[in-house]
mmCIF file of C-alpha atoms (C1' of nucleotides) in Angstrom:
data_model
loop_
_atom_site.group_PDB
_atom_site.id
_atom_site.type_symbol
_atom_site.label_atom_id
_atom_site.label_comp_id
_atom_site.label_asym_id
_atom_site.label_seq_id
_atom_site.Cartn_x
_atom_site.Cartn_y
_atom_site.Cartn_z
ATOM 1 C CA MET A 1 116.062 -43.590 14.458
ATOM 2 C CA ASN A 2 118.959 -45.942 13.478
ATOM 3 C CA ALA A 3 116.944 -47.432 10.979
ATOM 4 C CA LEU A 4 116.455 -44.135 9.625
ATOM 5 C CA GLU A 5 120.309 -43.296 9.701
ATOM 6 C CA GLY A 6 122.527 -44.448 6.883
ATOM 7 C CA PRO A 7 124.396 -43.404 4.286
ATOM 8 C CA ASP A 8 121.729 -46.121 3.203
ATOM 9 C CA GLY A 9 118.723 -43.699 2.115
ATOM 10 C CA LYS A 10 116.434 -46.568 1.909
ATOM 11 C CA ALA A 11 112.563 -46.638 2.796
ATOM 12 C CA PRO A 12 112.308 -47.939 7.021
ATOM 13 C CA SER A 13 109.971 -50.765 7.811
ATOM 14 C CA LEU A 14 107.378 -50.638 10.064
ATOM 15 C CA ARG A 15 109.210 -53.766 11.587
ATOM 16 C CA GLU A 16 112.737 -52.716 11.307
ATOM 17 C CA LEU A 17 111.865 -49.440 12.909
ATOM 18 C CA ALA A 18 110.032 -51.914 15.497
ATOM 19 C CA ARG A 19 112.948 -54.293 16.268
ATOM 20 C CA ASP A 20 114.699 -50.246 17.214
ATOM 21 C CA VAL A 21 112.643 -49.675 19.718
ATOM 22 C CA GLY A 22 112.793 -52.935 20.979
ATOM 23 C CA VAL A 23 109.460 -54.221 20.700
ATOM 24 C CA SER A 24 106.988 -56.628 17.898
ATOM 25 C CA PRO A 25 106.056 -55.566 15.811
ATOM 26 C CA THR A 26 102.349 -55.355 15.990
ATOM 27 C CA ALA A 27 102.857 -52.652 18.757
ATOM 28 C CA VAL A 28 103.168 -49.758 16.663
ATOM 29 C CA TYR A 29 99.439 -50.362 16.280
ATOM 30 C CA ARG A 30 99.065 -49.214 19.800
ATOM 31 C CA HIS A 31 100.515 -45.731 18.984
ATOM 32 C CA PHE A 32 99.469 -44.858 14.466
ATOM 33 C CA PRO A 33 96.510 -46.201 13.046
ATOM 34 C CA ASP A 34 99.268 -47.772 10.287
ATOM 35 C CA LYS A 35 102.580 -46.744 8.565
ATOM 36 C CA GLN A 36 101.317 -44.870 6.927
ATOM 37 C CA ALA A 37 100.702 -42.330 10.007
ATOM 38 C CA LEU A 38 103.888 -43.588 11.766
ATOM 39 C CA ASP A 39 106.165 -42.593 8.385
ATOM 40 C CA LYS A 40 103.761 -38.572 8.462
ATOM 41 C CA ALA A 41 105.428 -38.139 12.456
ATOM 42 C CA LEU A 42 108.228 -39.405 11.485
ATOM 43 C CA ALA A 43 108.275 -37.006 8.979
ATOM 44 C CA ARG A 44 107.365 -34.338 11.242
ATOM 45 C CA GLU A 45 109.573 -34.394 13.066
ATOM 46 C CA GLY A 46 112.048 -34.377 9.672
ATOM 47 C CA LEU A 47 110.764 -30.996 8.572
ATOM 48 C CA LYS A 48 110.698 -29.115 11.858
ATOM 49 C CA LEU A 49 114.025 -30.105 11.819
ATOM 50 C CA LEU A 50 114.940 -28.350 8.504
ATOM 51 C CA GLY A 51 113.057 -26.050 9.142
ATOM 52 C CA SER A 52 115.325 -25.013 12.668
ATOM 53 C CA GLU A 53 118.804 -25.419 9.907
ATOM 54 C CA GLN A 54 118.259 -23.558 8.485
ATOM 55 C CA SER A 55 116.566 -19.642 10.196
ATOM 56 C CA ALA A 56 120.325 -21.425 11.976
ATOM 57 C CA ALA A 57 122.034 -21.109 9.809
ATOM 58 C CA ALA A 58 120.695 -17.938 7.738
ATOM 59 C CA LYS A 59 120.540 -16.351 10.818
ATOM 60 C CA LYS A 60 124.784 -17.324 10.740
ATOM 61 C CA ALA A 61 125.129 -15.918 7.716
ATOM 62 C CA GLY A 62 123.317 -12.673 8.566
ATOM 63 C CA GLY A 63 120.686 -13.002 6.636
ATOM 64 C CA GLY A 64 119.084 -10.821 3.556
ATOM 65 C CA ALA A 65 119.695 -13.019 0.356
ATOM 66 C CA ALA A 66 123.313 -14.155 1.221
ATOM 67 C CA GLY A 67 120.639 -15.845 4.003
ATOM 68 C CA PHE A 68 118.234 -16.767 1.876
ATOM 69 C CA ALA A 69 121.386 -18.509 -0.393
ATOM 70 C CA GLU A 70 121.990 -20.558 2.688
ATOM 71 C CA THR A 71 118.833 -21.744 3.103
ATOM 72 C CA GLY A 72 118.527 -23.303 0.018
ATOM 73 C CA ARG A 73 122.382 -25.022 0.277
ATOM 74 C CA THR A 74 120.674 -26.420 3.677
ATOM 75 C CA TYR A 75 118.456 -27.733 2.629
ATOM 76 C CA VAL A 76 120.668 -29.539 -0.367
ATOM 77 C CA ARG A 77 122.715 -30.339 2.903
ATOM 78 C CA PHE A 78 120.410 -31.755 4.783
ATOM 79 C CA ALA A 79 119.101 -34.399 3.008
ATOM 80 C CA LEU A 80 122.069 -35.717 1.840
ATOM 81 C CA ALA A 81 122.490 -35.587 4.727
ATOM 82 C CA HIS A 82 119.579 -37.534 6.143
ATOM 83 C CA PRO A 83 118.607 -39.593 2.883
ATOM 84 C CA ALA A 84 115.830 -41.888 4.290
ATOM 85 C CA LEU A 85 114.580 -39.392 6.002
ATOM 86 C CA PHE A 86 114.647 -37.181 3.221
ATOM 87 C CA ARG A 87 112.778 -38.762 0.968
ATOM 88 C CA LEU A 88 110.169 -39.863 3.560
ATOM 89 C CA MET A 89 109.294 -35.747 4.484
ATOM 90 C CA PHE A 90 108.083 -36.390 0.092
ATOM 91 C CA THR A 91 107.778 -38.947 -0.989
ATOM 92 C CA GLN A 92 103.888 -39.550 0.750
ATOM 93 C CA GLY A 93 101.395 -40.650 -0.594
ATOM 94 C CA ARG A 94 99.429 -37.748 0.688
ATOM 95 C CA PRO A 95 100.637 -34.343 1.360
ATOM 96 C CA ILE A 96 101.041 -33.222 5.514
ATOM 97 C CA GLU A 97 98.138 -30.993 5.573
ATOM 98 C CA ASP A 98 99.196 -28.088 6.267
ATOM 99 C CA SER A 99 97.935 -27.452 9.435
ATOM 100 C CA ASP A 100 99.421 -30.419 10.872
ATOM 101 C CA VAL A 101 103.090 -28.768 9.403
ATOM 102 C CA PRO A 102 105.031 -26.870 11.885
ATOM 103 C CA ASP A 103 106.129 -24.553 8.565
ATOM 104 C CA GLU A 104 108.904 -22.553 9.671
ATOM 105 C CA ALA A 105 110.729 -23.543 6.059
ATOM 106 C CA ARG A 106 107.450 -21.972 4.622
ATOM 107 C CA ALA A 107 107.169 -18.968 6.205
ATOM 108 C CA LEU A 108 110.946 -18.330 5.921
ATOM 109 C CA LEU A 109 111.151 -18.650 2.979
ATOM 110 C CA ILE A 110 108.162 -16.244 1.278
ATOM 111 C CA ALA A 111 109.005 -13.868 4.307
ATOM 112 C CA ASN A 112 112.851 -13.760 2.198
ATOM 113 C CA THR A 113 111.278 -13.968 -0.962
ATOM 114 C CA ARG A 114 109.306 -11.343 -0.513
ATOM 115 C CA ALA A 115 111.877 -8.883 0.754
ATOM 116 C CA LEU A 116 113.812 -10.629 -2.856
ATOM 117 C CA ALA A 117 111.208 -9.321 -5.150
ATOM 118 C CA GLY A 118 109.320 -5.665 -5.000
ATOM 119 C CA ASN A 119 105.476 -8.042 -6.238
ATOM 120 C CA PRO A 120 104.525 -9.743 -4.168
ATOM 121 C CA GLU A 121 102.950 -12.797 -6.437
ATOM 122 C CA ARG A 122 106.474 -12.239 -8.186
ATOM 123 C CA ALA A 123 108.052 -13.086 -4.891
ATOM 124 C CA GLU A 124 105.587 -16.162 -4.536
ATOM 125 C CA THR A 125 106.535 -17.677 -8.403
ATOM 126 C CA LEU A 126 110.354 -16.240 -6.730
ATOM 127 C CA ALA A 127 109.489 -19.467 -3.849
ATOM 128 C CA LEU A 128 108.192 -21.447 -5.612
ATOM 129 C CA GLN A 129 111.260 -21.379 -8.289
ATOM 130 C CA ALA A 130 113.902 -21.467 -5.486
ATOM 131 C CA TRP A 131 112.171 -24.162 -3.766
ATOM 132 C CA SER A 132 111.644 -26.027 -6.777
ATOM 133 C CA ILE A 133 115.814 -25.431 -7.736
ATOM 134 C CA ALA A 134 116.853 -26.883 -4.472
ATOM 135 C CA HIS A 135 114.491 -29.361 -4.892
ATOM 136 C CA GLY A 136 115.213 -30.641 -7.738
ATOM 137 C CA ILE A 137 119.690 -30.823 -6.741
ATOM 138 C CA ALA A 138 118.656 -32.678 -3.726
ATOM 139 C CA MET A 139 116.831 -35.024 -5.951
ATOM 140 C CA LEU A 140 119.240 -35.862 -8.698
ATOM 141 C CA MET A 141 122.491 -35.775 -5.731
ATOM 142 C CA LEU A 142 120.215 -38.183 -3.794
ATOM 143 C CA ASP A 143 119.706 -40.032 -6.851
ATOM 144 C CA GLY A 144 122.934 -40.136 -7.968
ATOM 145 C CA ARG A 145 122.363 -37.859 -11.502
ATOM 146 C CA ILE A 146 124.821 -35.642 -10.521
ATOM 147 C CA PRO A 147 127.412 -35.427 -8.090
ATOM 148 C CA ALA A 148 126.659 -34.303 -4.982
ATOM 149 C CA ASP A 149 129.432 -32.218 -5.083
ATOM 150 C CA ASP A 150 129.174 -29.405 -1.925
ATOM 151 C CA SER A 151 131.214 -27.367 -4.205
ATOM 152 C CA LEU A 152 128.411 -27.583 -7.314
ATOM 153 C CA ILE A 153 125.694 -26.966 -4.441
ATOM 154 C CA GLU A 154 127.729 -23.523 -3.299
ATOM 155 C CA ARG A 155 127.806 -22.839 -7.451
ATOM 156 C CA MET A 156 123.854 -23.477 -8.299
ATOM 157 C CA LEU A 157 121.890 -21.585 -5.710
ATOM 158 C CA ASP A 158 124.019 -18.501 -5.921
ATOM 159 C CA THR A 159 122.008 -16.425 -5.787
ATOM 160 C CA ASP A 160 124.179 -13.556 -7.186
ATOM 161 C CA ASN A 161 123.839 -15.975 -10.588
ATOM 162 C CA LEU A 162 120.442 -16.813 -10.071
ATOM 163 C CA PHE A 163 117.811 -14.562 -10.183
ATOM 164 C CA PRO A 164 120.476 -11.256 -10.890
ATOM 165 C CA ASP A 165 117.717 -8.691 -11.678
ATOM 166 C CA GLN A 166 116.783 -9.731 -8.064
ATOM 167 C CA GLY A 167 119.863 -6.743 -6.681
ATOM 168 C CA SER A 168 120.856 -9.253 -3.767
ATOM 169 C CA SER A 169 124.740 -8.528 -2.247
ATOM 170 C CA SER A 170 124.328 -4.283 -3.384
ATOM 171 C CA GLU A 171 121.262 -4.283 -0.251
ATOM 172 C CA GLU A 172 124.977 -4.811 2.873
ATOM 173 C CA SER A 173 126.443 -2.136 2.346
ATOM 174 C CA PRO A 174 124.302 0.673 2.306
ATOM 175 C CA MET B 1 102.522 -51.157 -19.632
ATOM 176 C CA ASN B 2 99.676 -51.824 -17.794
ATOM 177 C CA ALA B 3 100.348 -51.114 -14.370
ATOM 178 C CA LEU B 4 102.682 -48.346 -15.609
ATOM 179 C CA GLU B 5 99.908 -46.827 -16.250
ATOM 180 C CA GLY B 6 97.296 -45.253 -14.009
ATOM 181 C CA PRO B 7 97.222 -41.447 -12.679
ATOM 182 C CA ASP B 8 98.170 -43.461 -8.948
ATOM 183 C CA GLY B 9 102.514 -42.961 -9.172
ATOM 184 C CA LYS B 10 102.672 -46.266 -7.073
ATOM 185 C CA ALA B 11 105.693 -48.510 -8.005
ATOM 186 C CA PRO B 12 104.981 -51.683 -10.151
ATOM 187 C CA SER B 13 105.234 -55.338 -8.123
ATOM 188 C CA LEU B 14 107.274 -57.509 -10.203
ATOM 189 C CA ARG B 15 104.475 -59.613 -9.849
ATOM 190 C CA GLU B 16 101.794 -57.425 -10.882
ATOM 191 C CA LEU B 17 103.695 -57.191 -13.858
ATOM 192 C CA ALA B 18 104.120 -61.178 -14.649
ATOM 193 C CA ARG B 19 100.587 -60.946 -14.025
ATOM 194 C CA ASP B 20 99.831 -57.901 -16.856
ATOM 195 C CA VAL B 21 101.473 -59.739 -19.287
ATOM 196 C CA GLY B 22 100.378 -62.438 -18.787
ATOM 197 C CA VAL B 23 102.150 -65.360 -17.474
ATOM 198 C CA SER B 24 103.904 -66.288 -14.306
ATOM 199 C CA PRO B 25 106.147 -64.253 -11.804
ATOM 200 C CA THR B 26 109.518 -66.363 -12.368
ATOM 201 C CA ALA B 27 109.147 -66.019 -15.890
ATOM 202 C CA VAL B 28 110.258 -62.811 -15.886
ATOM 203 C CA TYR B 29 113.989 -64.559 -13.909
ATOM 204 C CA ARG B 30 113.658 -65.516 -17.333
ATOM 205 C CA HIS B 31 114.796 -62.470 -19.288
ATOM 206 C CA PHE B 32 116.451 -60.204 -16.377
ATOM 207 C CA PRO B 33 118.439 -61.316 -13.118
ATOM 208 C CA ASP B 34 116.549 -59.565 -10.499
ATOM 209 C CA LYS B 35 113.628 -56.764 -10.416
ATOM 210 C CA GLN B 36 115.949 -53.736 -10.494
ATOM 211 C CA ALA B 37 117.441 -55.192 -13.788
ATOM 212 C CA LEU B 38 113.117 -54.645 -15.006
ATOM 213 C CA ASP B 39 112.923 -51.591 -13.861
ATOM 214 C CA LYS B 40 115.726 -49.898 -15.593
ATOM 215 C CA ALA B 41 115.022 -51.579 -18.844
ATOM 216 C CA LEU B 42 111.591 -50.226 -18.623
ATOM 217 C CA ALA B 43 113.976 -46.908 -17.082
ATOM 218 C CA ARG B 44 115.933 -46.127 -20.499
ATOM 219 C CA GLU B 45 112.457 -47.010 -21.885
ATOM 220 C CA GLY B 46 111.190 -44.212 -19.873
ATOM 221 C CA LEU B 47 114.493 -41.895 -21.155
ATOM 222 C CA LYS B 48 114.103 -42.280 -24.309
ATOM 223 C CA LEU B 49 110.227 -41.710 -24.859
ATOM 224 C CA LEU B 50 110.888 -37.941 -22.341
ATOM 225 C CA GLY B 51 114.808 -37.196 -24.750
ATOM 226 C CA SER B 52 111.895 -37.991 -28.027
ATOM 227 C CA GLU B 53 108.194 -35.459 -26.740
ATOM 228 C CA GLN B 54 110.476 -33.128 -26.188
ATOM 229 C CA SER B 55 112.829 -32.318 -29.428
ATOM 230 C CA ALA B 56 109.047 -32.841 -30.620
ATOM 231 C CA ALA B 57 108.686 -29.893 -28.523
ATOM 232 C CA ALA B 58 111.539 -27.501 -28.735
ATOM 233 C CA LYS B 59 111.322 -28.078 -32.617
ATOM 234 C CA LYS B 60 107.668 -27.667 -32.887
ATOM 235 C CA ALA B 61 108.276 -24.351 -31.066
ATOM 236 C CA GLY B 62 111.213 -22.975 -33.365
ATOM 237 C CA GLY B 63 113.891 -23.866 -30.658
ATOM 238 C CA GLY B 64 115.835 -21.450 -29.411
ATOM 239 C CA ALA B 65 115.386 -19.780 -26.204
ATOM 240 C CA ALA B 66 111.176 -20.769 -26.810
ATOM 241 C CA GLY B 67 112.292 -24.185 -27.716
ATOM 242 C CA PHE B 68 114.241 -24.403 -24.309
ATOM 243 C CA ALA B 69 111.619 -23.491 -22.390
ATOM 244 C CA GLU B 70 109.642 -26.560 -24.187
ATOM 245 C CA THR B 71 111.695 -28.767 -23.190
ATOM 246 C CA GLY B 72 111.968 -28.091 -19.641
ATOM 247 C CA ARG B 73 107.593 -27.822 -19.823
ATOM 248 C CA THR B 74 107.404 -31.138 -21.255
ATOM 249 C CA TYR B 75 109.850 -32.572 -18.754
ATOM 250 C CA VAL B 76 107.609 -31.439 -16.249
ATOM 251 C CA ARG B 77 103.886 -32.475 -18.383
ATOM 252 C CA PHE B 78 106.318 -36.390 -19.211
ATOM 253 C CA ALA B 79 106.046 -36.856 -14.704
ATOM 254 C CA LEU B 80 102.672 -36.173 -15.101
ATOM 255 C CA ALA B 81 101.780 -37.293 -16.731
ATOM 256 C CA HIS B 82 103.449 -41.233 -16.192
ATOM 257 C CA PRO B 83 103.698 -40.133 -12.685
ATOM 258 C CA ALA B 84 104.635 -44.404 -11.832
ATOM 259 C CA LEU B 85 107.946 -44.239 -14.674
ATOM 260 C CA PHE B 86 109.144 -40.741 -14.451
ATOM 261 C CA ARG B 87 109.487 -42.205 -10.772
ATOM 262 C CA LEU B 88 111.319 -45.536 -11.720
ATOM 263 C CA MET B 89 113.092 -43.970 -14.844
ATOM 264 C CA PHE B 90 115.191 -41.523 -11.366
ATOM 265 C CA THR B 91 114.570 -43.205 -8.437
ATOM 266 C CA GLN B 92 116.398 -46.078 -9.112
ATOM 267 C CA GLY B 93 118.535 -47.367 -6.004
ATOM 268 C CA ARG B 94 121.439 -46.555 -8.711
ATOM 269 C CA PRO B 95 122.209 -45.095 -11.416
ATOM 270 C CA ILE B 96 121.834 -45.693 -14.589
ATOM 271 C CA GLU B 97 125.110 -45.853 -16.878
ATOM 272 C CA ASP B 98 125.699 -43.475 -18.789
ATOM 273 C CA SER B 99 126.479 -45.947 -21.359
ATOM 274 C CA ASP B 100 123.395 -47.172 -21.092
ATOM 275 C CA VAL B 101 121.763 -43.670 -22.029
ATOM 276 C CA PRO B 102 120.871 -42.613 -25.593
ATOM 277 C CA ASP B 103 119.940 -39.783 -23.629
ATOM 278 C CA GLU B 104 118.340 -37.885 -26.046
ATOM 279 C CA ALA B 105 117.612 -35.294 -23.558
ATOM 280 C CA ARG B 106 120.695 -34.553 -21.909
ATOM 281 C CA ALA B 107 121.872 -33.729 -25.560
ATOM 282 C CA LEU B 108 119.842 -31.779 -25.754
ATOM 283 C CA LEU B 109 119.991 -29.816 -21.945
ATOM 284 C CA ILE B 110 123.997 -28.871 -23.337
ATOM 285 C CA ALA B 111 123.524 -27.646 -26.808
ATOM 286 C CA ASN B 112 120.780 -24.929 -25.605
ATOM 287 C CA THR B 113 122.774 -23.805 -22.660
ATOM 288 C CA ARG B 114 125.074 -23.908 -25.274
ATOM 289 C CA ALA B 115 123.799 -21.925 -27.131
ATOM 290 C CA LEU B 116 122.065 -18.990 -24.480
ATOM 291 C CA ALA B 117 124.851 -18.555 -22.248
ATOM 292 C CA GLY B 118 128.957 -16.768 -23.987
ATOM 293 C CA ASN B 119 131.129 -18.886 -21.341
ATOM 294 C CA PRO B 120 130.674 -23.198 -21.125
ATOM 295 C CA GLU B 121 131.990 -23.087 -17.543
ATOM 296 C CA ARG B 122 128.990 -21.468 -16.930
ATOM 297 C CA ALA B 123 126.222 -23.039 -19.626
ATOM 298 C CA GLU B 124 127.625 -26.274 -17.330
ATOM 299 C CA THR B 125 126.040 -24.882 -14.064
ATOM 300 C CA LEU B 126 123.385 -23.064 -16.373
ATOM 301 C CA ALA B 127 122.396 -26.989 -17.584
ATOM 302 C CA LEU B 128 121.977 -28.066 -14.375
ATOM 303 C CA GLN B 129 120.251 -25.416 -12.646
ATOM 304 C CA ALA B 130 117.910 -25.964 -15.984
ATOM 305 C CA TRP B 131 117.315 -29.893 -15.239
ATOM 306 C CA SER B 132 116.905 -28.790 -10.899
ATOM 307 C CA ILE B 133 114.269 -26.458 -11.444
ATOM 308 C CA ALA B 134 112.739 -28.491 -13.758
ATOM 309 C CA HIS B 135 113.514 -32.199 -11.526
ATOM 310 C CA GLY B 136 111.852 -29.744 -8.710
ATOM 311 C CA ILE B 137 108.709 -28.692 -10.219
ATOM 312 C CA ALA B 138 107.867 -31.747 -11.647
ATOM 313 C CA MET B 139 109.049 -34.206 -7.148
ATOM 314 C CA LEU B 140 107.371 -31.147 -5.978
ATOM 315 C CA MET B 141 104.388 -31.756 -7.991
ATOM 316 C CA LEU B 142 104.204 -35.326 -8.210
ATOM 317 C CA ASP B 143 104.098 -35.861 -3.953
ATOM 318 C CA GLY B 144 101.352 -33.258 -4.639
ATOM 319 C CA ARG B 145 103.943 -30.302 -2.153
ATOM 320 C CA ILE B 146 102.391 -27.652 -5.333
ATOM 321 C CA PRO B 147 98.984 -27.405 -7.307
ATOM 322 C CA ALA B 148 99.803 -29.593 -10.232
ATOM 323 C CA ASP B 149 98.436 -26.792 -12.528
ATOM 324 C CA ASP B 150 99.807 -26.288 -15.861
ATOM 325 C CA SER B 151 99.616 -22.882 -15.680
ATOM 326 C CA LEU B 152 102.003 -22.902 -13.281
ATOM 327 C CA ILE B 153 103.858 -25.055 -15.171
ATOM 328 C CA GLU B 154 103.607 -22.469 -17.837
ATOM 329 C CA ARG B 155 105.070 -19.268 -15.316
ATOM 330 C CA MET B 156 107.376 -21.010 -12.853
ATOM 331 C CA LEU B 157 109.597 -22.007 -16.523
ATOM 332 C CA ASP B 158 109.363 -18.769 -18.813
ATOM 333 C CA THR B 159 113.329 -18.344 -20.116
ATOM 334 C CA ASP B 160 112.229 -14.738 -19.745
ATOM 335 C CA ASN B 161 112.336 -14.937 -15.870
ATOM 336 C CA LEU B 162 114.183 -16.960 -15.054
ATOM 337 C CA PHE B 163 117.384 -16.312 -16.896
ATOM 338 C CA PRO B 164 116.992 -12.386 -17.838
ATOM 339 C CA ASP B 165 120.660 -11.424 -18.303
ATOM 340 C CA GLN B 166 120.781 -14.417 -21.321
ATOM 341 C CA GLY B 167 119.024 -13.479 -23.448
ATOM 342 C CA SER B 168 115.758 -14.541 -24.979
ATOM 343 C CA SER B 169 112.839 -13.666 -26.683
ATOM 344 C CA SER B 170 115.891 -10.570 -28.401
ATOM 345 C CA GLU B 171 117.454 -13.500 -31.178
ATOM 346 C CA GLU B 172 113.435 -14.727 -32.773
ATOM 347 C CA SER B 173 113.035 -11.008 -34.481
ATOM 348 C CA PRO B 174 116.932 -9.957 -35.253
ATOM 349 C "C1'" DA C 1 112.250 -88.008 -35.274
ATOM 350 C "C1'" DG C 2 115.216 -86.484 -32.240
ATOM 351 C "C1'" DC C 3 117.951 -83.580 -29.156
ATOM 352 C "C1'" DT C 4 119.077 -78.809 -27.325
ATOM 353 C "C1'" DA C 5 118.393 -74.288 -25.315
ATOM 354 C "C1'" DA C 6 115.045 -70.973 -24.501
ATOM 355 C "C1'" DA C 7 111.243 -70.117 -21.853
ATOM 356 C "C1'" DG C 8 107.495 -70.459 -18.996
ATOM 357 C "C1'" DT C 9 106.000 -73.534 -14.241
ATOM 358 C "C1'" DG C 10 104.651 -74.492 -8.852
ATOM 359 C "C1'" DA C 11 106.030 -74.287 -5.106
ATOM 360 C "C1'" DA C 12 108.590 -73.296 -0.921
ATOM 361 C "C1'" DC C 13 111.018 -69.539 1.993
ATOM 362 C "C1'" DA C 14 111.966 -65.300 4.281
ATOM 363 C "C1'" DA C 15 110.586 -59.935 5.026
ATOM 364 C "C1'" DC C 16 106.845 -56.715 4.790
ATOM 365 C "C1'" DG C 17 102.530 -54.382 6.313
ATOM 366 C "C1'" DT C 18 98.658 -56.137 8.966
ATOM 367 C "C1'" DA C 19 94.161 -58.586 11.488
ATOM 368 C "C1'" DA C 20 92.424 -60.679 15.622
ATOM 369 C "C1'" DA C 21 92.066 -62.821 20.273
ATOM 370 C "C1'" DC C 22 94.843 -62.616 23.999
ATOM 371 C "C1'" DA C 23 98.552 -61.624 28.347
ATOM 372 C "C1'" DT C 24 100.241 -57.955 31.105
ATOM 373 C "C1'" DA C 25 100.857 -53.890 34.783
ATOM 374 C "C1'" DG C 26 99.647 -50.276 36.312
ATOM 375 C "C1'" DA C 27 96.057 -46.548 37.892
ATOM 376 C "C1'" DG C 28 92.676 -45.439 40.344
ATOM 377 C "C1'" DA C 29 88.255 -46.077 43.304
ATOM 378 C "C1'" DT C 30 86.622 -48.771 47.169
ATOM 379 C "C1'" DA D 1 94.962 -55.353 50.034
ATOM 380 C "C1'" DT D 2 91.561 -55.981 46.751
ATOM 381 C "C1'" DC D 3 88.976 -54.636 42.217
ATOM 382 C "C1'" DT D 4 88.875 -53.296 37.922
ATOM 383 C "C1'" DC D 5 89.063 -49.917 33.364
ATOM 384 C "C1'" DT D 6 92.553 -48.795 29.950
ATOM 385 C "C1'" DA D 7 97.356 -48.396 28.254
ATOM 386 C "C1'" DT D 8 100.347 -51.049 26.706
ATOM 387 C "C1'" DG D 9 102.458 -55.498 24.983
ATOM 388 C "C1'" DT D 10 102.786 -60.121 22.544
ATOM 389 C "C1'" DT D 11 101.421 -64.223 19.954
ATOM 390 C "C1'" DT D 12 99.794 -66.445 16.045
ATOM 391 C "C1'" DA D 13 98.354 -65.801 11.656
ATOM 392 C "C1'" DC D 14 97.085 -63.890 6.611
ATOM 393 C "C1'" DG D 15 98.360 -62.280 1.720
ATOM 394 C "C1'" DT D 16 101.772 -59.304 -0.840
ATOM 395 C "C1'" DT D 17 105.964 -59.266 -2.409
ATOM 396 C "C1'" DG D 18 110.739 -60.254 -4.089
ATOM 397 C "C1'" DT D 19 113.732 -65.005 -5.116
ATOM 398 C "C1'" DT D 20 115.218 -69.223 -5.329
ATOM 399 C "C1'" DC D 21 115.242 -74.520 -7.111
ATOM 400 C "C1'" DA D 22 113.370 -78.262 -8.925
ATOM 401 C "C1'" DC D 23 110.705 -79.459 -13.003
ATOM 402 C "C1'" DT D 24 108.230 -79.247 -17.051
ATOM 403 C "C1'" DT D 25 106.617 -77.537 -22.296
ATOM 404 C "C1'" DT D 26 108.207 -75.368 -26.304
ATOM 405 C "C1'" DA D 27 110.047 -74.399 -30.963
ATOM 406 C "C1'" DG D 28 114.026 -74.218 -34.191
ATOM 407 C "C1'" DC D 29 117.446 -77.179 -35.855
ATOM 408 C "C1'" DT D 30 119.773 -81.877 -38.090
#
DNA sequence: AGCTAAAGTGAACAACGTAAACATAGAGAT
DNA sequence: ATCTCTATGTTTACGTTGTTCACTTTAGCT
C-alpha cells in the first residue's frame, strides 16, 4: 500500500509496488496476468473501503437527506485523502465489471435517491447527477482546478441548496 | 495532432508526437523544456477550442438559461469527442496558471451564473457546482462508468431540473 | 562567402511493462 | 526418507518511454 499513499497522487509503477513488497518485478506475474489486473484488484479494495466509509458516514449523520449529503462529502474527502488510489479506481482503461464490484456505494446511492425522489426515473437521474457532482468536485480538486477546501466541499454538497424541490431537512422532525 | 485524436483516449507519448510531426524525439527539446511543457501548450490549445465551441453553442441556443445549459452539454460532448485532449487539459500535474489561460469558458460560466443567481456568493457556488456536474459527467462517461449517451447528457444537464429555484425557461417569453 | 543562432540528429541512460528460462521451497504420496 | 509436482520466486533480456549530451545541419544577416 505504501506506493499508493503519499500526497503526490502519482500512479504507482508495477516495479515500485513489487519493491515495496520486497519482491522482484516479475514475481508479480505469478499472481496477476498483467499490470492492469493488479490495478483492478487494488481498485476493488479501494471501492470496498470507500463504500464502508460512506455508509459509516451516512449512519453517523442519522440517515435521510443529511446522511445522503454526507456520503457525497465522504466521497470527495476520500479522493483527497487517497489521490493515487482514487484515480486508480476510476481511471482504469475499461470499467470494472459490475459483478466484480461489491458496490456498497452504488447501492447506497440508489437507495438514497429513491427515498428523495418520488418518481423512480427521476430517482435514477438524480442518482447520476449526485454522483457526477461529487465526482466532478473530487476530480477538479485533485487536479488543482478548485481549492481543496473542506468548507467548500460542505457548501457545494449542501442538499438543501442543490435539490431544493426534493424536500430534505423537513423529514427529520415530522 | 494525430496522436491526440482517435477514440482510444490514451495519453500521447512525446516520441509518438515527434514521429507524427516527422522529427526526431530530441528535436522537441528545442521548443519545450520537457514533456510537461509540451502538454501544457497542447492543453492551452484545447481550452481555447473548448471555449470557442461553448460560446458558439450558447449563442446558437439564444443565450440565457438555455444557452447556459448548452455550454454544459458542449463541455461533455467535447470531452467525448477528444478524450485524450480533454484528459490532458485537466489531468496535468499542476494546474495551468490563470494567466496562461485565455479562459473564455470560465468567463462564460461566471457571466451565466451571475445572471441566474441574484446573490453573487450564491452565483459563485452555482458556478462551481455547474462546472463540477459537467466535469463529473464527462469524466464518468470517459471512464465508462456511465453510458456515453447523448440523450443522457441532455437529461442530466437540464437546468429546469437541476436548478428549479433559479427561474430558467420563464425568461424567454416575458 | 562567412558567421551566428536556431533547429535537428544519433547514441546513450535510467525506468518502465513484460517475456522466457531457470531455481527453490514445501506438500503429498509412496 | 525420498521423489515429484506445483506454487512461487529470480535473472536476464527486449522494446518503449522521457531525457541528456555532443554533434551536425540549416537559415538569415552582413
